[in-house]
XYZ file of C-alpha atoms in Angstrom:
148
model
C -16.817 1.715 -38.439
C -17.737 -1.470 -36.808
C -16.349 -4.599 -35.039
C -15.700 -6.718 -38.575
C -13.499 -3.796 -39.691
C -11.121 -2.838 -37.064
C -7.555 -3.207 -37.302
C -4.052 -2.938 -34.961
C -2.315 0.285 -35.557
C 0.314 -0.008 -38.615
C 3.433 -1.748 -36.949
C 1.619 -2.229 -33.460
C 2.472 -5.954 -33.933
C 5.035 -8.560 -34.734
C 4.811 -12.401 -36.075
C 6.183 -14.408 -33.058
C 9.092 -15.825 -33.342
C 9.059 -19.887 -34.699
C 11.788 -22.237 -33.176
C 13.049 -25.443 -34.020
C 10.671 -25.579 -37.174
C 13.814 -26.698 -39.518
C 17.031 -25.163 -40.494
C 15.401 -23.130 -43.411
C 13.889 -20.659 -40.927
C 17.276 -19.470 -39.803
C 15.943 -20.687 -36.436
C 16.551 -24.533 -36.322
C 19.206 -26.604 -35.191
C 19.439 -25.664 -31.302
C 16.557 -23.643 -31.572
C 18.634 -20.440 -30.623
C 19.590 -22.066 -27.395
C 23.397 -21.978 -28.595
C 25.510 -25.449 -28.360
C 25.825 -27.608 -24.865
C 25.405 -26.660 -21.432
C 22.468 -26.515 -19.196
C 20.830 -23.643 -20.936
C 21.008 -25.917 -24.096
C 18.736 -28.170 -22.155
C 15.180 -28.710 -21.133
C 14.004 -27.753 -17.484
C 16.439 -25.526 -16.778
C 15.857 -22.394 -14.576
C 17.764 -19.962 -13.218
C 16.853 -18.590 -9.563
C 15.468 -14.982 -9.362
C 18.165 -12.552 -8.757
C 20.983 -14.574 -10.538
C 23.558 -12.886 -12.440
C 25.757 -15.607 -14.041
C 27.620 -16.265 -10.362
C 28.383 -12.611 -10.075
C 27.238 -11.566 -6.035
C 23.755 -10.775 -7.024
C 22.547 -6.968 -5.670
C 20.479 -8.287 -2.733
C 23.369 -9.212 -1.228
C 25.842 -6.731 -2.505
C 23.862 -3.959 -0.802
C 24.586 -3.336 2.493
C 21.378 -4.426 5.255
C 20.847 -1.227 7.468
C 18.305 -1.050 10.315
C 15.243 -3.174 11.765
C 11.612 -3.411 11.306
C 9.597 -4.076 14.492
C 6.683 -6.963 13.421
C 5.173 -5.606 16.092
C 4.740 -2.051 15.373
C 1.801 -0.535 15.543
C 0.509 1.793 13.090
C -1.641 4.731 14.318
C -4.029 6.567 12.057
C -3.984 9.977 12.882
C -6.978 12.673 13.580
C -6.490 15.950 14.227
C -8.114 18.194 16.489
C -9.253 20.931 13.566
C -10.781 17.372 11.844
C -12.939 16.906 14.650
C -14.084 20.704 15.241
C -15.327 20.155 11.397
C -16.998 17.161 11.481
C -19.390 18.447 14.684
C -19.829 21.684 12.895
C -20.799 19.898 9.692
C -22.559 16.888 11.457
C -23.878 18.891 14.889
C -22.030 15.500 16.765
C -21.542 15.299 20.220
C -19.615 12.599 20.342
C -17.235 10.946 18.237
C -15.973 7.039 18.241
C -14.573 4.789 15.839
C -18.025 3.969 13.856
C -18.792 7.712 13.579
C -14.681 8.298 12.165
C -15.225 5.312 10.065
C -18.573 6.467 8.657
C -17.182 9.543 7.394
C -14.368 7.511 5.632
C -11.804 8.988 7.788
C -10.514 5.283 9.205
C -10.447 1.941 7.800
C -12.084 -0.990 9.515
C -9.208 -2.287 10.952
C -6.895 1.107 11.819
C -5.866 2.048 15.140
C -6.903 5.386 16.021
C -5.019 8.287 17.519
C -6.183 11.032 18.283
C -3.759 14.292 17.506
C -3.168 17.793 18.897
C -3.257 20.092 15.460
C -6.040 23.044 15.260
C -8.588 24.277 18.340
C -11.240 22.275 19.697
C -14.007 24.573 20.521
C -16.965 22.184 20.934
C -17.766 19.914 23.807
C -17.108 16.178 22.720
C -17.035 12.976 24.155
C -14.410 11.349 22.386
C -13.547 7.788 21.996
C -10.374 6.470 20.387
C -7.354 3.532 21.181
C -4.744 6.449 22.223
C -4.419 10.704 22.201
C -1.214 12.897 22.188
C -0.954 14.774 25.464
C -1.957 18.128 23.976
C -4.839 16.223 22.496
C -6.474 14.998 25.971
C -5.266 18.802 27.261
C -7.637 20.681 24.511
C -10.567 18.398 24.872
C -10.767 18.348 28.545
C -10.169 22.110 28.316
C -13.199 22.496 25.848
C -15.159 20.430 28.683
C -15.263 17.009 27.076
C -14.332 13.605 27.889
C -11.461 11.598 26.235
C -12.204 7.487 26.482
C -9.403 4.881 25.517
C -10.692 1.693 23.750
């Protein structure tokens, strides 16, 4: 087998389908756009979401709640996350560059830092915000919590 010998699968594909190329086709005359009206006619669009003047479903459906644009979106690390990564990495501190070097933040996240699992080792830790039991378990491990 090579490149001059390959083929579509039997069936895999269909002639296209010629309009307005005389009435001997079966498609001439209007072209299978039917007789009159403005679909008959050239330039004709209909908006997205239109259903022939029937109330289209983005507005039959009732609108529930709000969305803040000014929410801010935490990325969460957990205290067990951290006791790995200075196991694995003997750190003693952690910060934003050392999270996002071991691809567990995004250049642009906000960090928070979260109160799962024991923190045994002492840490310097620097992120934008911490839960209460966070701060509580690092402080009580002897580090040092610093907000950005």
């Amino acid at each position: 087998m090579n490149l001059s010998n390959l083929k579509p699968a039997e069936g895999s594909t269909k002639n296209r389908k010629r309009i307005g190329r005389g009435t001997g086709s079966g498609r001439g005359g209007t072209s299978t756009r039917g007789h009159k009206g403005a679909g008959s006619r050239s330039g004709t669009s209909t908006k997205v979401g239109f259903e022939g003047g029937q109330m289209p479903l983005q507005r039959r459906v009732p609108k529930v709640g709000f969305k803040n644009p000014n929410r801010v979106e935490y990325v969460g690390v957990n205290l067990d996350v951290l006791q790995a990564l200075t196991e694995k990495f003997s750190l003693s501190s952690v910060d934003f560059d050392t999270l996002k070097q071991h691809g567990l933040v995004s250049r642009n996240d906000v960090v928070k830092i979260l109160g799962r699992g024991e923190l045994k080792a002492k840490l310097e830790v620097k992120a934008h915000a911490f839960t209460a039991t966070a701060q509580k378990a690092i402080e009580a491990a002897g580090g040092t919590i610093v907000k950005l």
